[in-house]
Amino acid sequence: MISLGSLFSRQPASLIGLDISSSSVKLVELGRDGSGNFVLERCAIEPLEQGWIVDGNVERFDEVADALRRVVKKSGTKAKNVAMALPPSAVITKKIILPGGLSDQELEVQVETEANQYIPFSLDEVSLDFCVMGPSQTSPGDVEVLIAASRKEKVQDRQGLAEAAGLRPVIIDVESYASRLATGRLIAHLPNEGRDTMVALFEVGAYTTSMQALRNGEVLYDRDQAVGGAQLTQLIMRQYGFSVEEAETKKRTGDLPEDYQVSVLEPFVENMAQEIARALQFFFTSTPYNKVDYVMLAGGSAALPGLTEAVTAHTSFACMIVDPFEGMMFGGHVRENKIKREASSYLTSCGLAMRRFVQ
């Protein structure tokens, strides 16, 4: 059996979730109090320069490894075990039905046999893992098994980065799975514990906005759009003649000219809301569904002033910003005011950190 290090293994020891995106590295460490409630123990973010990570690929290994070392130092964590993730485009997943009652060894043989049908590479070139999801809903006596596979070099890049930063990679997940795990905890706090609630989750990254339509823990639809927060940086550069670094810094600090809101921010927010409305229309025309109960926004640009209101205006659906730390206690090392402002950026890293506890 070729292990993915492992996509579905569980680690009870201290564990940090480390999300490496195209624009930053986010770190989260969670604990639990005596009642079993989550406690945010550590949290930190470190920006990455444009071109260091491109389409999920590590283009500047040494620079990204240095950023990992900085974010670990900034957080103050002593944990060495780390959960990381690959973008969905780098992982092939497939649900299959297998006979119930097989031993682990028999399952491995069956999975490798089945994997040959779905993976367009030699199994020698991939890291492969599987997880038994539970009894099949359509085939009594059988079980549903999720297969996940990725090219070995993709996995080794993430492992190498962790090791270069003095960390021990114990879980390689999929980014969308990690964000769903963190979102699922929030959905469970909605009325009726979120049962039968349709949620459209939009993660606004630097260059891509990804949508997942979720109901009862299932993904009904997903789609990526080539729009993100980096476009706002480009607009600031063009409007005021700033360099990339100046524009990015001023965007984060709010140190911008008086006409910024009217000339740059409001048109960008309006465009982003239109793109989200367009993605929902694609969902409705591609599926039997015609409405969602909630639109949830995550990512660094989710908290832009006016975005939730603009989305509601364009879609007529309730819109909220995702706070993955909602309902958690905060440890003594966490600056609550700062984290609350950045919380929507930490959805994936929070989901990765939850892998320490969530089965």
PDB file of C-alpha atoms in Angstrom, residues 194 196-200 213-215 220 283 289 291-295:
ATOM      1  CA  GLY A 194     -27.987  22.691  10.186  1.00  0.00           C
ATOM      2  CA  ASP A 196     -31.110  19.888   5.425  1.00  0.00           C
ATOM      3  CA  THR A 197     -29.621  23.393   5.289  1.00  0.00           C
ATOM      4  CA  MET A 198     -28.136  24.355   1.919  1.00  0.00           C
ATOM      5  CA  VAL A 199     -24.949  26.381   2.283  1.00  0.00           C
ATOM      6  CA  ALA A 200     -22.943  27.924  -0.557  1.00  0.00           C
ATOM      7  CA  ALA A 213     -22.558  23.795  -2.252  1.00  0.00           C
ATOM      8  CA  LEU A 214     -22.962  21.804   0.966  1.00  0.00           C
ATOM      9  CA  ARG A 215     -25.923  20.012   2.539  1.00  0.00           C
ATOM     10  CA  LEU A 220     -23.550  18.833  -4.174  1.00  0.00           C
ATOM     11  CA  PHE A 283     -25.253  25.913  -9.696  1.00  0.00           C
ATOM     12  CA  TYR A 289     -31.749  23.131  -6.835  1.00  0.00           C
ATOM     13  CA  LYS A 291     -32.037  28.316  -3.783  1.00  0.00           C
ATOM     14  CA  VAL A 292     -29.572  28.268  -0.895  1.00  0.00           C
ATOM     15  CA  ASP A 293     -30.260  29.038   2.745  1.00  0.00           C
ATOM     16  CA  TYR A 294     -26.963  30.783   3.428  1.00  0.00           C
ATOM     17  CA  VAL A 295     -24.024  32.159   1.481  1.00  0.00           C
TER      18      VAL A 295
END
